[in-house]
Coordinates of C-alpha atoms and ligand atoms in Angstrom, one line a residue:
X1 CA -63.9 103.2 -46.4
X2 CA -62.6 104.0 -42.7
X3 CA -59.2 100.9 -43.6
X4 CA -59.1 102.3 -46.9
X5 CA -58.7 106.1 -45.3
X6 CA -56.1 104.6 -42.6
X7 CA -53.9 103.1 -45.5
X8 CA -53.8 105.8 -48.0
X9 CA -50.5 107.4 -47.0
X10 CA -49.4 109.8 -49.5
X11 CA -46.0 108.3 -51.2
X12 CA -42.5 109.6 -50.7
X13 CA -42.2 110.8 -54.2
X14 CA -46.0 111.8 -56.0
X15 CA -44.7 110.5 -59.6
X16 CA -42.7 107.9 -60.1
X17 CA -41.1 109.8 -63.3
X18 CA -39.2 111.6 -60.8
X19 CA -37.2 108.9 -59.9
X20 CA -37.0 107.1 -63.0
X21 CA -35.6 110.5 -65.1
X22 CA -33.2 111.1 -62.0
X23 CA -32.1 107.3 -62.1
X24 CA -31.0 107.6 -65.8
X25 CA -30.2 111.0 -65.6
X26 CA -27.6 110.4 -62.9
X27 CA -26.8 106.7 -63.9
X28 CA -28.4 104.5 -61.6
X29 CA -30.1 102.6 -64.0
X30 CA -30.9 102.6 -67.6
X31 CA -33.3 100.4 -70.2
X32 CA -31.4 97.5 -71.0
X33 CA -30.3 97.5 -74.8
X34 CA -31.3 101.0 -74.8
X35 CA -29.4 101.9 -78.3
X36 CA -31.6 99.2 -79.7
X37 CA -35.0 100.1 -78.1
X38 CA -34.7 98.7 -74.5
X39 CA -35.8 95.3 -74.0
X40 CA -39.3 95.0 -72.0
X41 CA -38.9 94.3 -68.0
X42 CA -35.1 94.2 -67.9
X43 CA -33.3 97.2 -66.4
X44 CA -29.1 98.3 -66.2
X45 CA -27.6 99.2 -63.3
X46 CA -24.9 102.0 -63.9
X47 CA -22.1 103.5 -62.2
X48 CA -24.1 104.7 -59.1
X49 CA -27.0 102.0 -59.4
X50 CA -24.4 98.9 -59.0
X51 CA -23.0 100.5 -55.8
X52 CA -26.2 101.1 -54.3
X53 CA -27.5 97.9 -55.0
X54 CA -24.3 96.2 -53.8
X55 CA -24.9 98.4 -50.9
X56 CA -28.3 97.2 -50.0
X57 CA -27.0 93.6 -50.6
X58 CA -24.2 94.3 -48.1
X59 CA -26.5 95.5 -46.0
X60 CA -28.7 92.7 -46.2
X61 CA -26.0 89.8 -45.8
X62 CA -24.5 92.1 -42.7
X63 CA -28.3 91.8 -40.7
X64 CA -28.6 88.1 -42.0
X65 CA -25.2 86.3 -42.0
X66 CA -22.9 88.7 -40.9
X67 CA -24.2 89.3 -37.3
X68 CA -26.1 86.0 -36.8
X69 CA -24.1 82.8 -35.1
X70 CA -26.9 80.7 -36.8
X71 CA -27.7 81.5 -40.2
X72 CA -24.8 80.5 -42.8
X73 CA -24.5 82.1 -46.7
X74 CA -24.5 79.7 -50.1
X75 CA -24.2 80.3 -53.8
X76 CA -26.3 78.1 -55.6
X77 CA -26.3 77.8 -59.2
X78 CA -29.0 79.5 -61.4
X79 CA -29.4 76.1 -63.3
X80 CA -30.7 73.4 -61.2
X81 CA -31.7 69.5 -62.5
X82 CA -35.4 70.1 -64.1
X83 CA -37.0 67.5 -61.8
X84 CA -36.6 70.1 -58.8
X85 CA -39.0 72.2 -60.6
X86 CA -41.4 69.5 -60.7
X87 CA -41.0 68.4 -57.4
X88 CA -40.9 72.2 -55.9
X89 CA -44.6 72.5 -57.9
X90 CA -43.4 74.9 -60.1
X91 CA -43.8 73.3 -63.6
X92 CA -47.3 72.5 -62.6
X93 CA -48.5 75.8 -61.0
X94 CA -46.2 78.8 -61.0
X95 CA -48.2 80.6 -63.3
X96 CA -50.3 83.9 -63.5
X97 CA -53.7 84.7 -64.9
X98 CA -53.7 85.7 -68.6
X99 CA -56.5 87.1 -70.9
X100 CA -55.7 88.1 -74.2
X101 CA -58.0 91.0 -75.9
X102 CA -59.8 89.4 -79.4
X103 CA -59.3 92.5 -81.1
X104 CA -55.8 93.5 -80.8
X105 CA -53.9 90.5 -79.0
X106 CA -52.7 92.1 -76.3
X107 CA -52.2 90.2 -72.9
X108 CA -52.6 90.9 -69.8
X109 CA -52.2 90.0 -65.9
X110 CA -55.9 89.7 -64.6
X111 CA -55.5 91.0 -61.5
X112 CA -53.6 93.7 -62.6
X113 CA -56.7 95.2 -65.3
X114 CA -58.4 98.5 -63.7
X115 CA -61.6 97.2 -61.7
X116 CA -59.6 93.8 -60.6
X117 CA -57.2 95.0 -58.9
X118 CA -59.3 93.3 -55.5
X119 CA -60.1 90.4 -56.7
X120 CA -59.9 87.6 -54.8
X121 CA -57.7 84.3 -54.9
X122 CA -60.9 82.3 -55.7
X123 CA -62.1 84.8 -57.9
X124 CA -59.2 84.8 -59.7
X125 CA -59.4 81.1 -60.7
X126 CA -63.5 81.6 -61.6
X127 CA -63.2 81.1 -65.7
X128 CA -66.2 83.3 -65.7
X129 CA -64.6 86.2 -64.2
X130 CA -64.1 88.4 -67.0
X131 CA -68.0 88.0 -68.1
X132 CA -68.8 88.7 -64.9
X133 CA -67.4 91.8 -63.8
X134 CA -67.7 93.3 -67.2
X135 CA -64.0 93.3 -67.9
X136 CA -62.3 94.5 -71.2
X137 CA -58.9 95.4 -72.7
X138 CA -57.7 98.5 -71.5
X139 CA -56.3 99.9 -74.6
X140 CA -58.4 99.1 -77.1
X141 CA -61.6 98.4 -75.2
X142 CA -62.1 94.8 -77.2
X143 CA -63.4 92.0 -75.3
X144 CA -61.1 89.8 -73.2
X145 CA -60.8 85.6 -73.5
X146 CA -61.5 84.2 -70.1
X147 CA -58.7 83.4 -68.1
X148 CA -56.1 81.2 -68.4
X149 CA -52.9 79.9 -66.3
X150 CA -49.4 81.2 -67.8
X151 CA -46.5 79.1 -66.8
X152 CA -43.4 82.4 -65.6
X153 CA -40.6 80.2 -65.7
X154 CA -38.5 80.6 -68.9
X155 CA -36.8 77.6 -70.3
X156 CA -33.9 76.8 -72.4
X157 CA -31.7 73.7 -73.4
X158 CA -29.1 72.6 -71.8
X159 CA -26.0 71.2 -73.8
X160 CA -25.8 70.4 -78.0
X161 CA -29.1 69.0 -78.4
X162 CA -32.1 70.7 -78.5
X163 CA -34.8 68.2 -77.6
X164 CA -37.8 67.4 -74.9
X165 CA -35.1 65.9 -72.6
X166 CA -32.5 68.5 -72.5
X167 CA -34.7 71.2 -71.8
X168 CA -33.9 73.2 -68.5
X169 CA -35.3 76.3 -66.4
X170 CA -33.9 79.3 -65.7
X171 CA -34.5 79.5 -61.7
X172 CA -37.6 81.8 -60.8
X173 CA -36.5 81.9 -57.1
X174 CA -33.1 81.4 -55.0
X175 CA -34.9 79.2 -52.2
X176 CA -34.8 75.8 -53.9
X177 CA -31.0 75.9 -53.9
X178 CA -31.3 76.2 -50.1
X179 CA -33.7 73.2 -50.0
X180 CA -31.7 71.0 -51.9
X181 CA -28.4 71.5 -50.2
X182 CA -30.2 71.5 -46.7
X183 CA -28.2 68.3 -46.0
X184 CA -24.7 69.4 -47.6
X185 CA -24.9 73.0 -45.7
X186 CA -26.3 71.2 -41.6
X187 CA -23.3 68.5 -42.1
X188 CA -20.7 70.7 -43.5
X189 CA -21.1 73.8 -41.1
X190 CA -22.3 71.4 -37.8
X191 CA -25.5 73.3 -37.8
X192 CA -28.4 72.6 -34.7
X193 CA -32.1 73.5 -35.6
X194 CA -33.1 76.1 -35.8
X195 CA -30.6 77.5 -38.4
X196 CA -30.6 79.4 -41.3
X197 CA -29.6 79.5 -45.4
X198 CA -29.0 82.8 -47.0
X199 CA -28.8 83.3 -50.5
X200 CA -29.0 86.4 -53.0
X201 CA -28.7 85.5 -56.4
X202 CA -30.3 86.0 -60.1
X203 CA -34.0 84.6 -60.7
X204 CA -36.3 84.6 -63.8
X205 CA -40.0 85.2 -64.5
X206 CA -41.4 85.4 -67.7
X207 CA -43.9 88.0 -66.2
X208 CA -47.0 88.7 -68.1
X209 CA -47.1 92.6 -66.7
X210 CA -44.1 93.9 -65.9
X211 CA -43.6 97.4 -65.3
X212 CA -43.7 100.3 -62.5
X213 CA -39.4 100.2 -63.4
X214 CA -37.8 98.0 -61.5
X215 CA -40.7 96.6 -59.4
X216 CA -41.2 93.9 -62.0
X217 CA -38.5 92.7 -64.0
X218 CA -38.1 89.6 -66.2
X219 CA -35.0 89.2 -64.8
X220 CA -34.0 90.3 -61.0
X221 CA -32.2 89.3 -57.7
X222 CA -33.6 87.9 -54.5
X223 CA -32.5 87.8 -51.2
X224 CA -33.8 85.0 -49.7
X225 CA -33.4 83.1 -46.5
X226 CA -34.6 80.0 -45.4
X227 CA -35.1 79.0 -42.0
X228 CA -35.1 75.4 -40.4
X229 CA -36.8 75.1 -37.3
X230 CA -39.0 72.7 -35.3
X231 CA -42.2 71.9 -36.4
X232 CA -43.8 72.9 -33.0
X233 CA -41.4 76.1 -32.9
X234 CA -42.8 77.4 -36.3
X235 CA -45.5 79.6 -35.6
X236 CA -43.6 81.4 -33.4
X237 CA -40.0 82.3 -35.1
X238 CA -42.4 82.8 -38.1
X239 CA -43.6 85.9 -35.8
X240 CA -40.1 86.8 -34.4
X241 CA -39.0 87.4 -38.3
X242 CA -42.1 90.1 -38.9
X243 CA -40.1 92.9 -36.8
X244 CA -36.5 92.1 -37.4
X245 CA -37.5 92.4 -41.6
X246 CA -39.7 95.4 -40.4
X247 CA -36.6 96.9 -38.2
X248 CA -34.1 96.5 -41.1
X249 CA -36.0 99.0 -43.5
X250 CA -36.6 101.2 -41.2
X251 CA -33.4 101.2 -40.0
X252 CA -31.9 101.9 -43.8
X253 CA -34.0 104.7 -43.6
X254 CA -38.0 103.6 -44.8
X255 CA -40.5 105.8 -42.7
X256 CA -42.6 103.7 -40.6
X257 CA -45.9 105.3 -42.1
X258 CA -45.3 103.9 -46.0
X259 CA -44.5 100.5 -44.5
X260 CA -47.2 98.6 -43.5
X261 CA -47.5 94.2 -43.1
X262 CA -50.7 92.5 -45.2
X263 CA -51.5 89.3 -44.5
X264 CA -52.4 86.6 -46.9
X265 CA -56.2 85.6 -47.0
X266 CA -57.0 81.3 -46.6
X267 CA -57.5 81.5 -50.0
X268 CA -54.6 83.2 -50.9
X269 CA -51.9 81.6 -49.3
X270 CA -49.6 79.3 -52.0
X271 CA -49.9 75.5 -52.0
X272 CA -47.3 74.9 -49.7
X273 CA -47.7 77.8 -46.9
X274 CA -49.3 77.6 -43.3
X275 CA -49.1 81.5 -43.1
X276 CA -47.4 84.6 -45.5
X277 CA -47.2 87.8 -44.4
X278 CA -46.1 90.6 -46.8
X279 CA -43.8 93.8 -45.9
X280 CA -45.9 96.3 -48.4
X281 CA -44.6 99.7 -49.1
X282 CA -46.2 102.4 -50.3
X283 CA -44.9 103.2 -53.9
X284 CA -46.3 105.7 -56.0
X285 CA -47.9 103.4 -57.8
X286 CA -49.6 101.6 -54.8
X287 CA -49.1 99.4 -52.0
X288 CA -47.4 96.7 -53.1
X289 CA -45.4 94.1 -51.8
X290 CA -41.8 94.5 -50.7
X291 CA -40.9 91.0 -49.0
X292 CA -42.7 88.2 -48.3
X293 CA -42.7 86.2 -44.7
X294 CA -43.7 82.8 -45.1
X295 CA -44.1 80.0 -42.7
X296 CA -43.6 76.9 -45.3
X297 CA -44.5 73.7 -43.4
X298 CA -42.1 70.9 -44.0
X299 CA -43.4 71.0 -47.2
X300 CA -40.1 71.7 -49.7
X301 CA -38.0 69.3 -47.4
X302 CA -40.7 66.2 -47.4
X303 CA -41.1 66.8 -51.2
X304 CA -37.6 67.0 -52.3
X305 CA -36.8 63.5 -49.6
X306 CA -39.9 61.9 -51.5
X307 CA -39.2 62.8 -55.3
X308 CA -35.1 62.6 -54.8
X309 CA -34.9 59.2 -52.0
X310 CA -32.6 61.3 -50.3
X311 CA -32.8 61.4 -46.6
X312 CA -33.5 64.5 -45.4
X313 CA -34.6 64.1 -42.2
X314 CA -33.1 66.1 -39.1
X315 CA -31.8 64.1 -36.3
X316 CA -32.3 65.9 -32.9
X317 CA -29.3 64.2 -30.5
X318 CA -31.3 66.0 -27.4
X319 CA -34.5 64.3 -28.2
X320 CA -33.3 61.5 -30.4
X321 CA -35.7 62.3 -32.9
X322 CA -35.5 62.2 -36.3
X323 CA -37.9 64.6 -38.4
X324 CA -38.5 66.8 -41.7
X325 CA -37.6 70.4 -40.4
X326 CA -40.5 73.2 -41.1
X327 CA -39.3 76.1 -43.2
X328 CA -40.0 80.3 -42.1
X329 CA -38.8 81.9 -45.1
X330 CA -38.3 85.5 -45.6
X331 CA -38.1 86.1 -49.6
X332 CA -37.2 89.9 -50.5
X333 CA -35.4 91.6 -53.4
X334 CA -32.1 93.7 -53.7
X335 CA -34.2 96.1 -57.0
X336 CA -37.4 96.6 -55.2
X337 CA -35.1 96.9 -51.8
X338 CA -33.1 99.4 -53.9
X339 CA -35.9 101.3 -55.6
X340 CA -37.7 101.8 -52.3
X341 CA -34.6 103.4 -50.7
X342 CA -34.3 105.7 -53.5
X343 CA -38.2 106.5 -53.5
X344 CA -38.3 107.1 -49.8
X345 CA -34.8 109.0 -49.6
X346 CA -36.1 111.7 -52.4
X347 CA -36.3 115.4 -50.9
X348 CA -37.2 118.7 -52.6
X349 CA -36.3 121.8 -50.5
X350 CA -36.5 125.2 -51.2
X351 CA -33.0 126.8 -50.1
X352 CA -32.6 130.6 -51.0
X353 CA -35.2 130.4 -54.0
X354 CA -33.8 127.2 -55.5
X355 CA -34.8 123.6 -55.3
X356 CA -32.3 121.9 -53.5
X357 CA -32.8 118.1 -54.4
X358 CA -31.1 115.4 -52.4
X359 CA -31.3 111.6 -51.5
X360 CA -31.1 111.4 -47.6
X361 CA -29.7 107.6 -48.3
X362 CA -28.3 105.8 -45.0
X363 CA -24.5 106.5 -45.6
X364 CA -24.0 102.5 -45.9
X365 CA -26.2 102.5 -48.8
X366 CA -25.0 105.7 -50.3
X367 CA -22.9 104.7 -53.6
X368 CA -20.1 107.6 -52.8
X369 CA -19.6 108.0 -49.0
X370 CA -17.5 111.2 -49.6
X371 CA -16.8 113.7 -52.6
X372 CA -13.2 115.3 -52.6
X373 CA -13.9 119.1 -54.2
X374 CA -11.7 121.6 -54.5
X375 CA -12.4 125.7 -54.5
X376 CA -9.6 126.5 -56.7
X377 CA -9.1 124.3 -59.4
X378 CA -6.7 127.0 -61.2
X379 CA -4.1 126.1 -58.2
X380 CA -2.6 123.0 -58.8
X381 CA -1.4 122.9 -54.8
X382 CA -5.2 122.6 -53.9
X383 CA -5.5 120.1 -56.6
X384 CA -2.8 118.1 -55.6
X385 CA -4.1 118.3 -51.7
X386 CA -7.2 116.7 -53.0
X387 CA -5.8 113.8 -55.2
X388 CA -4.2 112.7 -51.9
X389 CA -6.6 113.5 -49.4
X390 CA -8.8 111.4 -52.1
X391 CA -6.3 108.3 -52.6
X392 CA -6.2 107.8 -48.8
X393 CA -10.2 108.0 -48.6
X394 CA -10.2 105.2 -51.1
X395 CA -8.1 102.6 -49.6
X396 CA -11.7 102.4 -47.2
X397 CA -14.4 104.2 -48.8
X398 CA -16.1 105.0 -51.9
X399 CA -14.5 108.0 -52.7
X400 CA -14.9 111.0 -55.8
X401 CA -13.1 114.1 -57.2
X402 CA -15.2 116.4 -58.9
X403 CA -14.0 119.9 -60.4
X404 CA -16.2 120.2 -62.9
X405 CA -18.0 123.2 -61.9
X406 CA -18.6 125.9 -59.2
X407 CA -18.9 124.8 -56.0
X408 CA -22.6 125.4 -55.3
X409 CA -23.2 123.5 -58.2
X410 CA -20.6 120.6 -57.1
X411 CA -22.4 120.1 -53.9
X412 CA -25.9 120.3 -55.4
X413 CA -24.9 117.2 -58.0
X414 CA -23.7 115.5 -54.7
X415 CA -26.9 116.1 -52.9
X416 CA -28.7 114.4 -55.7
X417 CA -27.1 111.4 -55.5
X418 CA -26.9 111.0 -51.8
X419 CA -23.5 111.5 -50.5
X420 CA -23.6 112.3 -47.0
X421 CA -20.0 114.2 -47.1
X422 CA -18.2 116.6 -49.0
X423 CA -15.0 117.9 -48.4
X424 CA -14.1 120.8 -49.5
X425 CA -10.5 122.4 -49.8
X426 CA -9.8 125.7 -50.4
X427 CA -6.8 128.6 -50.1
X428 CA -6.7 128.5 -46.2
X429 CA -6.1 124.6 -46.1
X430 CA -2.5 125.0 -47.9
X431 CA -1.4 127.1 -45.1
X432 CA -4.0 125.8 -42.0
X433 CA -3.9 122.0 -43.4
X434 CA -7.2 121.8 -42.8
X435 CA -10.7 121.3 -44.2
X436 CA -13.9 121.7 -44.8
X437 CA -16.4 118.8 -44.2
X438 CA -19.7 119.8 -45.4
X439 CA -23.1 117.3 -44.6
X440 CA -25.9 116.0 -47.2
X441 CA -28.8 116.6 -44.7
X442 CA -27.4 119.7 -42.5
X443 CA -25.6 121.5 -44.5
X444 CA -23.5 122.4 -42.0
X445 CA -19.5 122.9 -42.4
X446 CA -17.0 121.2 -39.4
X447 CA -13.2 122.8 -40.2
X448 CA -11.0 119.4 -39.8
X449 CA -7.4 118.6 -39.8
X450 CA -6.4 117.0 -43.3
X451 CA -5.0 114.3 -41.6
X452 CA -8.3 113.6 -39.6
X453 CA -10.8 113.9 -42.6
X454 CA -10.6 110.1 -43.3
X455 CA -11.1 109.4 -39.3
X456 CA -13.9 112.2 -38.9
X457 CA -16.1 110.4 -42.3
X458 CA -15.4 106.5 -40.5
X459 CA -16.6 108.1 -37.2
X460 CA -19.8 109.9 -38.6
X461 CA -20.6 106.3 -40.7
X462 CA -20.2 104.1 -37.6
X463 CA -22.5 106.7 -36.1
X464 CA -25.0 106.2 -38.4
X465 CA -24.9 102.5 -37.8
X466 CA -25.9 102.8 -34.0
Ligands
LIG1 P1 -45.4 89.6 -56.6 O1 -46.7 89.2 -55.9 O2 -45.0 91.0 -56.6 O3 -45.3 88.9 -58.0 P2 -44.2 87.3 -55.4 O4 -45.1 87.1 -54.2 O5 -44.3 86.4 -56.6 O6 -44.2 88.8 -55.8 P3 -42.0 86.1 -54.2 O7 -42.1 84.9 -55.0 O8 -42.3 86.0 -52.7 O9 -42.7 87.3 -54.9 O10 -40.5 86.7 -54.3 C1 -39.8 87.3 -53.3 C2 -39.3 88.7 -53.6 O11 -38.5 88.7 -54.8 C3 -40.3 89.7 -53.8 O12 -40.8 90.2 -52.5 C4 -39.6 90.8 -54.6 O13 -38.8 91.6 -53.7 C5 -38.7 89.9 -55.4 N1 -39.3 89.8 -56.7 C6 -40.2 88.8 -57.1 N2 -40.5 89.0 -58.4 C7 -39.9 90.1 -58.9 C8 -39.8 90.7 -60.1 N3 -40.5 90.3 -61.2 N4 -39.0 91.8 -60.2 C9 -38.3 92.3 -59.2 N5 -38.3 91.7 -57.9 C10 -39.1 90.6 -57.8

């Protein structure tokens, strides 16, 4: 009662409607195929939703590669030879718990059915589960088969035939491309223990429940990094990664109190891991898990050397040794990243009897860092001063022009999409040559010198980097 009463942080945003109608609304993301129906579990990014997830990705690859002298980037192909999948343990065991209802067919995920939601690791693999907590299908009530083991990966053929051999995976996570080119990347970029791969790419799971909007997609990125180290030296870098993934959401603007780490239980923890840690958030629909932390043994490395014959052993020229490196992997995604940002940025206000709404977003993840608007569109001088205040802006930033509408309501469809600045040019800047920068979170108005608008926005972003 007393863990449950510490944990139960109200979320950011109470409904998680609000965010999905705003997303679509403002083009962040939409259903996939939405003119035919949508297609379950896979969503579009639009016109803001691509920037802000390239923004996060940025953000992500600047923490990890960017300002790191020992962690190096890699592209690996979504398509990898099937036997890695077998090696990695995937073919056999990546699966989920399904039971199907006898009445209407539906299937489900059994830990995700109301009243399992706790359920243990061994309790999930009991085949007499479903008997004995008294489960059945939440829609129709009808009873539910006992549990069996659904293989996520999706498959499909590779090249003109369409037979047993030629059959291929669609990769359900970015790391084996890292383990498999461990010896190409250490040679190639003359890397010492401990160093690191980072990748973000496309992965597939055939999810049983997807749902809760981007959280769970068929189809969706990771950013994952893998991190060779010294057996003995494990345990402790595996600790020294909890804060800096903990740091980097917080820094992006995730308050402390919906963030919270969960540790895996013994008999929770995958095949191949020593330890996992999760970064949980608190959605609106729960905590759930954010990113995972995962100390990974030498495992991948002394699988892939068996199954392959390739040697991938590290030699040490300090030591003289020659060993299988351990693994700290910390596994996250670029959507639930994304999502979170946009949950936890969301602010109602009430400013002079109006709902103000507004995404306080970390101006490096905001999709437009500045909006050009003029007070006068009927002058064609002030319109002209803000095409070419606005082409300069662009050559460095994410720049818009908007004249659509009043200004109140310019700067209100602004808020609501999180630019931090808008600059505003009026009558007085033709004869001053100056204007106005208005901020997202203030709302306060700095008179600037035309010239110095671009320099005044850089300024306030490298601000909010320190
Ligand atoms: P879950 O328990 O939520 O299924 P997982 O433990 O299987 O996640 P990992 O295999 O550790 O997840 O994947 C690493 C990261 O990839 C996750 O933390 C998440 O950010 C992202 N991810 C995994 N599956 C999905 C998905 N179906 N949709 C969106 N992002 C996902």
């Amino acid at each position: 009662m007393t863990a449950k009463a510490v944990d139960d942080v109200a979320p950011a945003v109470p409904e998680l409607e609000t965010i999905v109608s705003l997303a679509k609304r403002r083009g962040f993301v939409y259903p996939s195929s939405d003119i035919y129906g949508g297609i379950n579990a896979v969503w579009d990014y639009g016109p803001l939703g691509v920037e802000l997830k390239n923004n996060v990705k940025r953000a992500w690859w600047k923490a990890m590669v960017q300002e790191r002298d020992d962690i190096v980037g890699l592209d690996a192909g979504i398509l990898m030879h099937p036997q890695v999948w077998i090696t990695s343990g995937h073919v056999g065991s990546f699966s989920d718990p399904l039971v199907e209802c006898q009445t209407d067919h539906r299937r489900f995920r059994l830990d995700e059915l109301p009243g399992a939601e706790n359920l243990t690791a061994t309790d999930i693999r009991d085949p007499t589960i479903v008997q004995r907590l008294g489960l059945t299908c939440p829609v129709d009530g009808g009873p539910l088969s006992a549990p069996r083991r659904f293989n996520l990966m999706f498959k499909t053929f590779m090249g003109p035939v369409e037979d047993d051999a030629a059959v291929i995976y669609l990769r359900p996570e970015t790391a084996q491309g890292s383990y498999v080119n461990f010896k190409n990347v250490q040679q190639s970029s003359r890397k010492k223990l401990p160093f690191g791969i980072a990748q973000i790419g496309k992965s597939f799971r055939n999810e049983i429940s997807p749902g809760n909007f981007v959280f769970r997609m068929r189809e969706f990125e990771q950013m994952e990094m893998q991190y060779f180290v010294r057996p003995d030296d494990a345990a402790r870098i595996f600790e020294e990664w909890l804060p800096r993934r903990w740091d980097w959401y917080t820094h992006y603007g995730v308050a402390p109190a919906r963030l919270r780490f969960r540790e895996h239980a013994p008999d929770e923890l995958a095949h191949y891991a020593k330890k996992a840690i999760d970064v949980e958030y608190r959605f609106p629909f729960g905590w759930k898990e954010l990113e995972g932390i995962h100390n990974r043994g030498d495992f991948d490395l002394s699988r892939h050397q068996a199954e392959s014959g390739a040697n991938l052993e590290y030699f040490d020229p300090a030591t003289e040794e020659h060993f299988i490196p351990w693994i700290v992997e910390t596994a996250g995604g670029p959507d639930r990243a994304a999502f979170t940002f946009l949950i936890d940025s969301y602010r109602e206000e009430d400013v002079r009897g109006e709902t103000r709404v507004s995404l306080a977003l970390h101006p490096d993840l905001a999709p437009y860092k500045v909006a050009v608007l003029p007070l006068l569109k009927k002058r064609p001088e002030i319109v002209e001063l803000c095409h070419r205040l606005l082409k300069d802006l662009k050559q460095d930033l994410m720049a818009v022009y908007d004249d659509t509408a009043a200004i109140g309501k310019l700067y209100r469809r602004q808020d609501e999409i999180g630019t931090p600045w808008c600059v505003t040019v009026d009558v007085d800047s033709l004869e001053d040559l100056a204007a106005t920068i208005r901020d997202r979170d203030s709302m306060t108005q700095e008179r600037v010198p035309i010239e110095g608008v671009k320099r005044a926005i850089l300024d306030r972003m490298a601000a909010a980097r320190a």
